[in-house]
Short mmCIF file of C-alpha atoms in Angstrom, two decimals:
data_model
loop_
_atom_site.label_atom_id
_atom_site.label_comp_id
_atom_site.label_asym_id
_atom_site.label_seq_id
_atom_site.Cartn_x
_atom_site.Cartn_y
_atom_site.Cartn_z
CA MET A 20 -53.64 -60.57 -36.53
CA ASP A 21 -50.91 -61.17 -33.75
CA GLY A 22 -50.00 -64.76 -34.05
CA THR A 23 -51.53 -65.44 -37.40
CA LEU A 24 -50.15 -62.86 -39.76
CA THR A 25 -47.90 -60.67 -37.44
CA GLN A 26 -45.70 -61.65 -34.44
CA ALA A 27 -47.67 -61.18 -31.31
CA HIS A 28 -46.10 -58.43 -29.24
CA ILE A 29 -48.94 -58.24 -26.68
CA PRO A 30 -47.81 -59.84 -23.40
CA PHE A 31 -51.09 -61.49 -22.68
CA ASP A 32 -50.18 -62.82 -19.21
CA ILE A 33 -49.92 -59.00 -18.18
CA MET A 34 -52.98 -58.20 -19.88
CA ARG A 35 -54.89 -61.04 -18.11
CA SER A 36 -53.35 -59.80 -14.77
CA ARG A 37 -54.32 -56.21 -15.28
CA THR A 38 -57.72 -57.09 -16.45
CA ALA A 39 -58.30 -59.73 -13.68
CA ILE A 40 -59.12 -62.38 -16.12
CA PRO A 41 -56.96 -65.32 -15.41
CA VAL A 42 -58.67 -67.85 -17.71
CA GLY A 43 -61.03 -67.99 -20.55
CA ASP A 44 -61.45 -65.92 -23.66
CA LEU A 45 -61.38 -62.23 -22.45
CA PHE A 46 -64.33 -61.09 -24.42
CA THR A 47 -66.32 -63.95 -23.36
CA VAL A 48 -65.62 -63.37 -19.62
CA MET A 49 -66.59 -59.81 -19.62
CA GLU A 50 -69.91 -60.44 -21.80
CA SER A 51 -70.81 -63.48 -19.62
CA CYS A 52 -69.54 -63.47 -16.28
CA TRP A 53 -69.36 -59.69 -15.33
CA THR A 54 -73.17 -59.27 -14.64
CA GLY A 55 -73.07 -57.20 -11.30
CA PRO A 56 -74.15 -53.61 -10.53
CA THR A 57 -70.56 -52.53 -11.29
CA SER A 58 -69.92 -54.78 -14.40
CA GLU A 59 -70.19 -51.76 -16.76
CA GLN A 60 -67.43 -49.99 -15.26
CA GLN A 61 -65.38 -53.20 -14.95
CA ILE A 62 -65.88 -53.62 -18.65
CA LYS A 63 -64.71 -49.96 -19.28
CA ASP A 64 -61.77 -50.43 -17.14
CA ALA A 65 -60.74 -53.64 -18.78
CA MET A 66 -61.26 -52.19 -22.28
CA THR A 67 -59.07 -49.21 -21.24
CA VAL A 68 -56.28 -51.49 -20.41
CA ILE A 69 -56.68 -53.60 -23.71
CA LEU A 70 -56.73 -50.46 -25.75
CA GLU A 71 -53.72 -49.07 -24.32
CA MET A 72 -51.77 -52.46 -24.70
CA GLU A 73 -53.01 -52.87 -28.24
CA ALA A 74 -51.90 -49.32 -29.22
CA THR A 75 -48.35 -49.96 -27.86
CA ALA A 76 -48.30 -53.35 -29.74
CA ALA A 77 -49.24 -51.55 -32.89
CA LEU A 78 -45.95 -49.49 -32.79
CA GLU A 79 -43.95 -52.65 -32.64
CA VAL A 80 -45.86 -54.72 -35.26
CA SER A 81 -43.70 -56.98 -37.38
CA GLY A 82 -44.63 -59.72 -39.94
CA LYS A 83 -44.31 -63.35 -39.46
CA GLU A 84 -41.75 -65.35 -41.60
CA GLY A 85 -43.34 -65.97 -44.97
CA LEU A 86 -45.94 -63.40 -44.63
CA LEU A 87 -45.44 -61.51 -47.87
CA GLU A 88 -44.52 -64.58 -49.83
CA LEU A 89 -48.00 -66.01 -48.88
CA LEU A 90 -49.75 -62.93 -49.66
CA GLN A 91 -48.11 -62.94 -53.11
CA LEU A 92 -49.17 -66.48 -53.55
CA ILE A 93 -52.85 -65.71 -52.83
CA LYS A 94 -52.78 -62.75 -55.11
CA ASP A 95 -51.42 -64.83 -57.99
CA LEU A 96 -53.93 -67.54 -57.36
CA LYS A 97 -56.61 -64.95 -57.64
CA VAL A 98 -58.60 -66.24 -54.60
CA PRO A 99 -60.67 -63.93 -52.64
CA LEU A 100 -59.42 -63.07 -49.36
CA ALA A 101 -60.86 -61.38 -46.24
CA LEU A 102 -59.28 -60.17 -42.92
CA VAL A 103 -61.51 -60.75 -39.83
CA THR A 104 -60.12 -59.59 -36.63
CA ARG A 105 -60.78 -58.62 -33.09
CA ASN A 106 -58.23 -55.95 -33.57
CA THR A 107 -59.17 -52.12 -33.94
CA THR A 108 -59.15 -50.48 -37.11
CA HIS A 109 -56.15 -48.54 -35.84
CA SER A 110 -54.27 -51.82 -35.60
CA VAL A 111 -55.26 -52.86 -39.07
CA ASP A 112 -53.97 -49.60 -40.30
CA ALA A 113 -50.53 -50.32 -38.57
CA PHE A 114 -50.58 -53.87 -40.24
CA PHE A 115 -51.02 -52.19 -43.80
CA ARG A 116 -48.28 -49.70 -42.97
CA LEU A 117 -45.97 -52.63 -42.27
CA VAL A 118 -46.59 -54.73 -45.45
CA GLY A 119 -47.53 -51.71 -47.64
CA GLU A 120 -50.65 -50.17 -48.55
CA GLU A 121 -50.78 -51.71 -51.84
CA TRP A 122 -51.61 -55.13 -50.10
CA ARG A 123 -54.92 -53.49 -48.67
CA ALA A 124 -56.67 -54.18 -52.01
CA VAL A 125 -55.82 -57.89 -51.90
CA PHE A 126 -58.20 -58.38 -49.05
CA SER A 127 -61.84 -57.82 -50.43
CA GLN A 128 -63.36 -57.71 -47.08
CA VAL A 129 -61.71 -56.33 -43.85
CA LEU A 130 -63.84 -56.67 -40.56
CA THR A 131 -62.66 -55.59 -37.28
CA ARG A 132 -64.23 -55.64 -34.03
CA GLU A 133 -66.25 -52.47 -34.84
CA PHE A 134 -68.33 -54.88 -37.13
CA LYS A 135 -71.44 -56.35 -35.47
CA TYR A 136 -70.25 -59.99 -35.63
CA VAL A 137 -66.97 -60.79 -33.93
CA LYS A 138 -65.14 -64.11 -33.62
CA PRO A 139 -66.18 -66.79 -32.43
CA ASP A 140 -69.62 -65.76 -33.62
CA ARG A 141 -70.36 -68.02 -36.63
CA ARG A 142 -72.44 -65.16 -38.31
CA LEU A 143 -69.13 -63.28 -39.11
CA LEU A 144 -67.87 -66.06 -41.49
CA GLN A 145 -71.46 -66.58 -42.77
CA HIS A 146 -71.42 -62.91 -43.58
CA VAL A 147 -68.19 -63.25 -45.49
CA ALA A 148 -69.64 -66.33 -47.44
CA GLN A 149 -72.68 -64.36 -48.28
CA GLU A 150 -70.72 -61.35 -49.68
CA TRP A 151 -68.78 -63.63 -51.96
CA GLY A 152 -71.93 -65.47 -53.05
CA MET A 153 -70.77 -68.89 -51.87
CA GLU A 154 -71.40 -71.54 -49.51
CA PRO A 155 -69.54 -71.37 -46.07
CA SER A 156 -67.96 -74.88 -46.78
CA ARG A 157 -66.03 -73.34 -49.62
CA LEU A 158 -64.01 -71.08 -47.11
CA LEU A 159 -61.08 -71.78 -45.03
CA MET A 160 -60.67 -70.06 -41.63
CA ILE A 161 -57.05 -69.64 -40.60
CA GLY A 162 -56.03 -68.54 -37.13
CA ASP A 163 -53.85 -69.17 -34.04
CA SER A 164 -56.54 -69.61 -31.45
CA PHE A 165 -59.61 -71.81 -30.37
CA GLU A 166 -61.75 -68.90 -31.19
CA ASP A 167 -60.67 -68.85 -34.58
CA VAL A 168 -61.41 -72.50 -35.02
CA GLU A 169 -64.59 -72.32 -33.13
CA CYS A 170 -65.78 -69.47 -35.61
CA GLY A 171 -65.03 -71.71 -38.62
CA ASN A 172 -66.24 -74.89 -37.34
CA SER A 173 -69.63 -73.52 -36.32
CA ALA A 174 -70.06 -71.74 -39.50
CA GLY A 175 -69.27 -74.85 -41.57
CA THR A 176 -65.97 -73.69 -43.08
CA ALA A 177 -62.76 -75.71 -43.02
CA SER A 178 -60.32 -74.41 -40.27
CA CYS A 179 -56.48 -74.25 -40.16
CA LEU A 180 -54.69 -73.63 -36.89
CA ILE A 181 -51.25 -71.80 -37.06
CA ALA A 182 -49.58 -73.43 -34.22
CA GLY A 183 -47.51 -71.41 -31.64
CA GLY A 184 -49.86 -68.47 -31.09
CA GLY A 185 -52.66 -67.53 -29.06
CA ASN A 186 -53.76 -70.07 -26.47
CA GLU A 187 -52.14 -72.89 -28.46
CA LYS A 188 -48.47 -71.94 -27.55
CA PRO A 189 -46.16 -74.92 -27.35
CA GLY A 190 -45.77 -76.26 -23.83
CA SER A 191 -48.93 -74.76 -22.60
CA GLY A 192 -50.66 -78.04 -22.22
CA VAL A 193 -53.95 -76.94 -23.50
CA THR A 194 -56.04 -79.36 -25.25
CA ALA A 195 -58.57 -78.19 -27.90
CA PRO A 196 -62.00 -78.60 -26.59
CA ALA A 197 -64.91 -79.95 -28.68
CA GLY A 198 -65.88 -77.70 -31.50
CA ALA A 199 -62.25 -76.08 -31.51
CA ILE A 200 -60.25 -78.93 -33.15
CA PRO A 201 -59.03 -77.60 -36.53
CA THR A 202 -59.63 -79.45 -39.92
CA PHE A 203 -55.78 -79.39 -40.20
CA ALA A 204 -52.90 -77.34 -38.60
CA VAL A 205 -49.63 -76.03 -39.77
CA GLN A 206 -46.43 -74.94 -38.03
CA SER A 207 -45.72 -71.86 -40.22
CA LEU A 208 -47.01 -69.68 -42.87
CA PRO A 209 -44.48 -71.27 -45.28
CA GLU A 210 -45.96 -74.62 -44.62
CA LEU A 211 -49.37 -73.12 -45.29
CA ALA A 212 -48.01 -71.58 -48.68
CA ARG A 213 -46.52 -75.03 -49.65
CA ARG A 214 -49.76 -76.86 -49.10
CA LEU A 215 -51.77 -74.10 -50.97
CA ARG A 216 -49.17 -74.28 -53.91
CA GLU A 217 -49.37 -77.99 -54.12
CA ALA A 218 -53.13 -78.02 -53.98
CA GLY A 219 -53.34 -75.36 -56.73
CA ALA A 220 -50.91 -77.61 -58.99
CA THR A 221 -53.47 -80.52 -58.68
CA GLY A 222 -56.19 -78.26 -60.42
CA SER A 223 -58.40 -78.92 -57.17
CA SER A 224 -61.19 -76.72 -56.67
CA PRO A 225 -60.32 -74.23 -54.03
CA ALA A 226 -62.10 -73.32 -50.92
CA HIS A 227 -62.24 -69.92 -49.23
CA SER A 228 -60.05 -69.03 -46.41
CA GLY A 229 -60.18 -67.01 -43.44
CA ALA A 230 -57.37 -66.39 -41.07
CA HIS A 231 -58.29 -65.21 -37.70
CA HIS A 232 -56.06 -64.62 -34.60
CA SER A 233 -57.38 -64.49 -31.02
CA ASP A 234 -53.99 -64.34 -29.26
CA GLY A 235 -54.79 -66.81 -26.47
CA GLY A 236 -58.28 -65.72 -25.92
CA GLY A 237 -57.12 -62.07 -26.23
CA PRO A 238 -59.02 -59.25 -27.93
CA SER A 239 -56.88 -58.87 -30.96
CA SER A 240 -57.20 -61.02 -33.82
CA SER A 241 -57.21 -61.16 -37.40
CA SER A 242 -58.22 -63.53 -40.21
CA SER A 243 -58.21 -63.79 -43.88
CA ALA A 244 -60.52 -65.53 -45.93
CA ALA A 245 -60.30 -66.61 -49.62
CA GLY A 246 -62.97 -67.46 -51.95
CA THR A 247 -63.14 -70.28 -54.43
CA GLY A 248 -61.44 -70.11 -57.85
CA THR A 249 -60.14 -72.47 -60.42
CA ALA A 250 -56.62 -72.59 -58.59
CA ALA A 251 -56.56 -72.77 -54.83
CA GLY A 252 -57.05 -70.94 -51.75
CA THR A 253 -55.03 -67.93 -50.35
CA ALA A 254 -53.36 -66.95 -47.14
CA ALA A 255 -56.17 -68.70 -45.58
CA ALA A 256 -57.59 -70.59 -48.52
CA ALA A 257 -57.98 -74.34 -48.76
CA ALA A 258 -58.45 -76.76 -51.65
CA THR A 259 -60.29 -79.85 -51.68
CA ALA A 260 -57.15 -81.91 -52.09
CA GLU A 261 -57.43 -84.12 -49.08
CA GLY A 262 -53.80 -85.53 -49.97
CA HIS A 263 -52.26 -82.27 -49.38
CA GLY A 264 -54.04 -81.56 -45.96
CA LEU A 265 -56.63 -79.14 -47.35
CA SER A 266 -60.27 -79.85 -47.10
CA MET A 267 -63.64 -78.36 -47.32
CA GLY A 268 -65.94 -77.55 -44.50
CA TRP A 269 -68.09 -80.21 -42.88
CA MET A 270 -71.19 -79.22 -44.40
CA ALA A 271 -69.91 -80.23 -47.79
CA LYS A 272 -68.46 -83.57 -46.48
CA LEU A 273 -71.89 -84.23 -45.12
CA ALA A 274 -73.62 -83.69 -48.33
CA ALA A 275 -71.18 -85.92 -50.04
CA GLY A 276 -71.66 -88.73 -47.63
CA GLN A 277 -68.15 -88.59 -46.21
CA PRO A 278 -67.18 -89.54 -42.63
CA LEU A 279 -67.01 -86.56 -40.30
CA PRO A 280 -64.04 -86.82 -37.94
CA ALA A 281 -63.54 -84.72 -34.76
CA ALA A 282 -61.03 -82.57 -36.69
CA GLY A 283 -63.11 -79.67 -38.15
CA ALA A 284 -66.37 -80.71 -36.43
CA PRO A 285 -68.79 -78.10 -35.06
CA PRO A 286 -69.78 -78.29 -31.46
CA PRO A 287 -71.89 -81.01 -30.32
CA GLY A 288 -75.62 -80.01 -30.20
CA LEU A 289 -75.31 -77.58 -33.55
CA GLN A 290 -78.28 -79.41 -35.20
CA PHE A 291 -80.27 -79.19 -32.18
CA TYR A 292 -79.38 -75.60 -31.79
CA ASP A 293 -80.50 -74.69 -35.31
CA TRP A 294 -83.74 -76.63 -34.51
CA LEU A 295 -84.40 -74.63 -31.45
CA LEU A 296 -83.93 -71.20 -33.31
CA ALA A 297 -86.36 -72.33 -35.93
CA ALA A 298 -88.91 -73.29 -33.14
CA GLY A 299 -88.50 -69.85 -31.56
CA ALA A 300 -87.11 -71.34 -28.36
CA LEU A 301 -83.90 -69.22 -28.57
CA SER A 302 -83.16 -65.85 -29.89
CA VAL A 303 -79.86 -64.52 -30.99
CA ALA A 304 -78.63 -60.98 -30.37
CA GLU A 305 -78.29 -58.37 -33.09
CA CYS A 306 -74.54 -58.41 -32.27
CA SER A 307 -71.98 -60.65 -30.84
CA PHE A 308 -71.18 -58.79 -27.59
CA PRO A 309 -74.37 -56.63 -26.86
CA ARG A 310 -73.39 -55.83 -23.17
CA MET A 311 -69.84 -54.90 -24.07
CA GLY A 312 -70.96 -52.81 -26.91
CA ARG A 313 -72.96 -50.67 -24.56
CA ALA A 314 -70.24 -50.56 -21.72
CA ALA A 315 -67.03 -50.30 -23.74
CA GLY A 316 -66.10 -47.56 -25.93
CA GLY A 317 -63.46 -49.59 -27.51
CA LEU A 318 -65.89 -52.32 -28.86
CA ALA A 319 -68.46 -50.89 -31.34
CA THR A 320 -70.21 -54.24 -32.02
CA CYS A 321 -73.69 -53.35 -30.75
CA GLN A 322 -74.62 -49.96 -31.61
CA THR A 323 -78.09 -50.60 -32.88
CA PRO A 324 -80.61 -48.99 -30.64
CA ALA A 325 -83.63 -50.88 -29.20
CA ARG A 326 -86.75 -50.43 -30.93
CA THR A 327 -88.73 -48.36 -28.37
CA HIS A 328 -92.10 -49.34 -29.82
CA GLN A 329 -91.76 -52.78 -28.75
CA ALA A 330 -92.56 -54.13 -25.27
CA PRO A 331 -89.88 -54.31 -22.84
CA ALA A 332 -89.68 -58.02 -22.92
CA ARG A 333 -89.14 -57.83 -26.68
CA ARG A 334 -86.56 -55.12 -26.36
CA ALA A 335 -84.50 -57.31 -24.03
CA LEU A 336 -84.44 -59.97 -26.50
CA LEU A 337 -82.44 -57.76 -28.71
CA ALA A 338 -79.68 -58.77 -26.58
CA GLY A 339 -80.24 -62.49 -26.96
CA SER A 340 -82.00 -65.01 -24.78
CA ARG A 341 -81.11 -65.67 -21.25
CA VAL A 342 -80.39 -69.40 -21.06
CA ALA A 343 -79.78 -71.66 -18.19
CA HIS A 344 -77.88 -74.65 -19.78
CA LEU A 345 -78.30 -77.81 -17.55
CA GLY A 346 -75.93 -80.52 -18.10
CA CYS A 347 -73.52 -78.06 -19.87
CA GLY A 348 -70.54 -80.57 -19.50
CA PRO A 349 -67.55 -79.45 -21.62
CA ALA A 350 -69.55 -76.37 -22.60
CA ALA A 351 -69.06 -76.35 -26.41
CA LEU A 352 -72.70 -75.76 -26.94
CA SER A 353 -72.80 -72.95 -24.19
CA LYS A 354 -69.87 -71.26 -25.88
CA LEU A 355 -71.95 -71.44 -29.26
CA LEU A 356 -74.93 -69.75 -27.62
CA ALA A 357 -72.85 -67.05 -25.87
CA SER A 358 -70.89 -66.28 -29.10
CA GLN A 359 -74.25 -65.16 -30.56
CA GLY A 360 -75.10 -62.58 -27.79
CA MET A 361 -77.09 -64.98 -25.56
CA GLN A 362 -76.48 -64.71 -21.69
CA VAL A 363 -75.69 -68.35 -20.82
CA VAL A 364 -75.08 -69.82 -17.43
CA GLY A 365 -73.97 -73.34 -17.40
CA VAL A 366 -75.14 -75.77 -14.83
CA ASP A 367 -73.49 -79.31 -14.01
CA SER A 368 -72.06 -81.40 -11.30
CA ASP A 369 -68.68 -80.10 -12.35
CA VAL A 370 -68.51 -76.77 -14.06
CA SER A 371 -64.70 -76.39 -14.36
CA ALA A 372 -64.80 -76.81 -18.09
CA ALA A 373 -67.28 -74.15 -18.54
CA ARG A 374 -65.56 -71.71 -16.34
CA LYS A 375 -62.30 -72.35 -18.15
CA ARG A 376 -63.94 -71.37 -21.39
CA GLY A 377 -64.81 -67.98 -19.84
CA LEU A 378 -68.50 -68.86 -19.14
CA SER A 379 -70.62 -68.17 -16.07
CA ALA A 380 -71.52 -71.31 -14.52
CA GLU A 381 -73.13 -72.70 -11.18
CA PRO A 382 -72.97 -76.38 -9.79
CA PHE A 383 -76.20 -78.27 -9.25
CA ARG A 384 -77.03 -78.22 -5.58
CA GLY A 385 -77.45 -81.75 -4.51
CA ALA A 386 -78.64 -84.46 -7.02
CA PRO A 387 -78.99 -83.02 -10.58
CA PHE A 388 -82.68 -82.19 -11.66
CA SER A 389 -83.94 -82.65 -8.01
CA LEU A 390 -86.01 -80.18 -6.08
CA GLY A 391 -83.59 -77.33 -4.92
CA SER A 392 -80.76 -78.48 -7.50
CA LEU A 393 -81.08 -74.91 -9.24
CA GLN A 394 -80.96 -72.85 -6.16
CA GLY A 395 -77.33 -71.51 -7.39
CA LEU A 396 -79.38 -69.84 -10.01
CA SER A 397 -81.37 -67.70 -7.66
CA HIS A 398 -79.23 -64.60 -8.31
CA HIS A 399 -79.37 -65.01 -12.02
CA ASN A 400 -83.13 -65.12 -12.39
CA PRO A 401 -85.18 -65.08 -14.66
CA PHE A 402 -84.30 -66.95 -17.64
CA ASP A 403 -86.11 -66.97 -21.01
CA THR A 404 -85.03 -70.70 -21.82
CA VAL A 405 -83.97 -73.65 -19.90
CA LEU A 406 -81.80 -75.77 -22.11
CA ILE A 407 -80.99 -79.46 -21.67
CA TYR A 408 -78.63 -81.25 -24.03
CA GLY A 409 -78.28 -84.82 -22.83
CA LYS A 410 -75.79 -86.41 -25.33
CA GLU A 411 -73.64 -87.78 -22.39
CA MET A 412 -76.49 -87.71 -19.66
CA PRO A 413 -76.32 -90.50 -17.17
CA ASP A 414 -79.12 -92.89 -17.14
CA ASP A 415 -80.64 -91.78 -13.82
CA GLN A 416 -80.95 -88.35 -15.30
CA GLN A 417 -82.49 -89.42 -18.51
CA LEU A 418 -85.38 -90.53 -16.19
CA ALA A 419 -85.17 -87.59 -13.74
CA TRP A 420 -85.45 -84.50 -15.87
CA TRP A 421 -89.10 -85.08 -17.03
CA SER A 422 -90.34 -86.02 -13.51
CA PRO A 423 -92.86 -83.65 -11.81
CA ASP A 424 -90.28 -82.50 -9.26
CA SER A 425 -87.68 -81.80 -11.91
CA LEU A 426 -90.07 -79.93 -14.05
CA ARG A 427 -91.21 -77.90 -11.01
CA GLU A 428 -87.62 -76.92 -10.14
CA THR A 429 -87.17 -76.02 -13.97
CA ARG A 430 -90.10 -73.68 -13.88
CA SER A 431 -88.77 -72.03 -10.74
CA VAL A 432 -85.99 -70.15 -12.72
CA LEU A 433 -88.39 -68.92 -15.38
CA PRO A 434 -90.67 -65.90 -15.23
CA ALA A 435 -94.15 -66.38 -13.83
CA THR A 436 -95.36 -65.30 -17.14
CA GLY A 437 -93.76 -68.22 -18.87
CA GLY A 438 -90.66 -69.39 -20.48
CA TRP A 439 -89.14 -72.16 -22.49
CA LEU A 440 -88.00 -75.68 -21.87
CA ALA A 441 -85.89 -76.96 -24.52
CA ALA A 442 -84.33 -80.49 -24.40
CA GLN A 443 -82.78 -83.10 -26.58
CA VAL A 444 -82.24 -86.28 -24.45
CA PRO A 445 -81.73 -89.76 -24.97
CA LEU A 446 -84.72 -91.93 -24.39
CA PRO A 447 -84.19 -94.78 -21.94
CA SER A 448 -84.89 -98.38 -23.02
CA GLY A 449 -88.52 -99.19 -22.52
CA VAL A 450 -89.67 -95.62 -22.13
CA ASN A 451 -92.59 -94.56 -24.65
CA PRO A 452 -91.91 -90.83 -25.70
CA ALA A 453 -95.50 -90.26 -25.31
CA THR A 454 -95.25 -90.87 -21.52
CA VAL A 455 -92.62 -88.06 -21.30
CA LEU A 456 -94.71 -85.68 -23.27
CA GLN A 457 -97.69 -86.34 -21.15
CA SER A 458 -95.61 -85.64 -17.97
CA LEU A 459 -94.91 -82.36 -19.43
CA ARG A 460 -98.48 -81.49 -20.16
CA ASP A 461 -99.57 -82.65 -16.73
CA SER A 462 -96.99 -80.29 -15.06
CA GLY A 463 -98.20 -77.18 -17.04
CA TRP A 464 -96.12 -77.12 -20.26
CA ALA A 465 -97.52 -76.52 -23.62
CA LEU A 466 -95.69 -78.40 -26.24
CA LYS A 467 -94.81 -76.27 -29.17
CA ASP A 468 -92.61 -78.86 -31.14
CA SER A 469 -91.31 -82.27 -30.46
CA TRP A 470 -89.20 -84.82 -32.42
CA VAL A 471 -88.32 -88.40 -31.89
CA GLY A 472 -85.46 -90.23 -33.94
CA ASN A 473 -81.78 -91.22 -34.30
CA VAL A 474 -79.24 -88.46 -34.05
CA ALA A 475 -76.13 -88.46 -36.34
CA GLU A 476 -73.52 -86.62 -34.15
CA PHE A 477 -70.33 -85.09 -35.67
CA GLY A 478 -67.02 -86.17 -34.55
CA GLY A 479 -66.63 -89.55 -36.19
CA GLU A 480 -69.84 -90.99 -34.53
CA ALA A 481 -71.99 -93.05 -36.86
CA GLN A 482 -75.85 -92.67 -36.38
CA SER A 483 -76.69 -94.93 -33.55
CA GLU A 484 -79.89 -96.84 -32.79
CA GLN A 485 -80.25 -94.75 -29.86
CA LEU A 486 -83.48 -92.80 -29.80
CA TYR A 487 -83.56 -89.13 -28.77
CA LEU A 488 -86.35 -87.01 -27.89
CA ARG A 489 -86.34 -83.33 -28.97
CA VAL A 490 -89.03 -80.92 -27.31
CA ALA A 491 -89.72 -77.37 -27.04
CA ALA A 492 -92.22 -76.58 -24.49
CA TRP A 493 -93.77 -73.33 -23.08
CA SER A 494 -94.54 -72.91 -19.27
CA ILE A 495 -98.14 -71.96 -19.06
CA GLN A 496 -98.92 -71.95 -15.41
CA GLN A 497 -96.87 -71.60 -12.02
#
């Protein structure tokens, strides 16, 4: 809520210092990077600090300018509204004491971090949409941080960034990474209310709105989501009136044949990711932060016990696949996987972008995809899946990843009992996809699914003539 609906009273610079997390989303760092023998105690200690500082901030909570006027507008427009936050129930109660308990009924859904899905997990807003019986493209996610926008964009909602909060504070010099560019931004709640009021006056069909606040990658956040009606959106609702800066999510634009600019676009590789889920090469966790849920009393997002009748390997999958993402680049796809409870380690020649997003990452040792290039993963082994998403892969790597030596190196980080190789890579000119698939078979991989075709990426790129190969293969021998 801090930074979106209320003034941010948490000194996040001090929180980062006390938790020893200088960069990246706090929850993502704890879940993805703290994996050693003392990690559970590290998480408990950090969450103790976070809870203490949140409790202090709750005593000083104050509303942002225009908050009550915006809530009244949403109420008058009769648009469904939800609050999704990484704050605790205690902090939410403090918010309603501030604005008045009568406003609690305006929010048809209030989901705190005790809920199983937490930002930036797209399942959070998919759940909100399902409860309202509507498509995610009819929702608007409103928040003040990258995690808010990532949540909305990956779920298919429109997204609105409230400037000046979270990790978007003026003068911070932080550029929104891929998948975290909002559909539109406003400078204040009064500006948002004006846009909603104007959209309502046009009779445009409203979109749902969800306002979420991450406080610069911090734990506390709140969102509101509004459902479609005959008028417009709500405190986070959007209408389809493009002229007023309000828009529907990218899925509706795609269905309508509209161009898909970078603003509001999901992370690159989302279609590939969904394809892999359907193929069984990736498994999401039953909650957003399974390791933190076990270790941190302040985060009750993963209380579902493992089903003890299952084999140990399957019980481990309840926490999501362990993924080595080779060629992770800006790490937008890595962050998407991590947000759904997967344990992801990014690998690239330069892993600074992945680490800035709070993800665990290791550089290639020597030439990418050569023998020995994955030695930095030795202390992370074994992985369930090796993922290669080659949208920006250099020409030499397009030829290298399916060579016998590279495939041998890939298998070295998978269990002896087998594991997945999942790839979407451009096909170099003159290379027959059958040649690539045969190389995999000859190197001991069983092809489970494959696809060759053009890929229409989001972010304003038209479908090109470049052919891509998608493959999901299982390692069958060592």
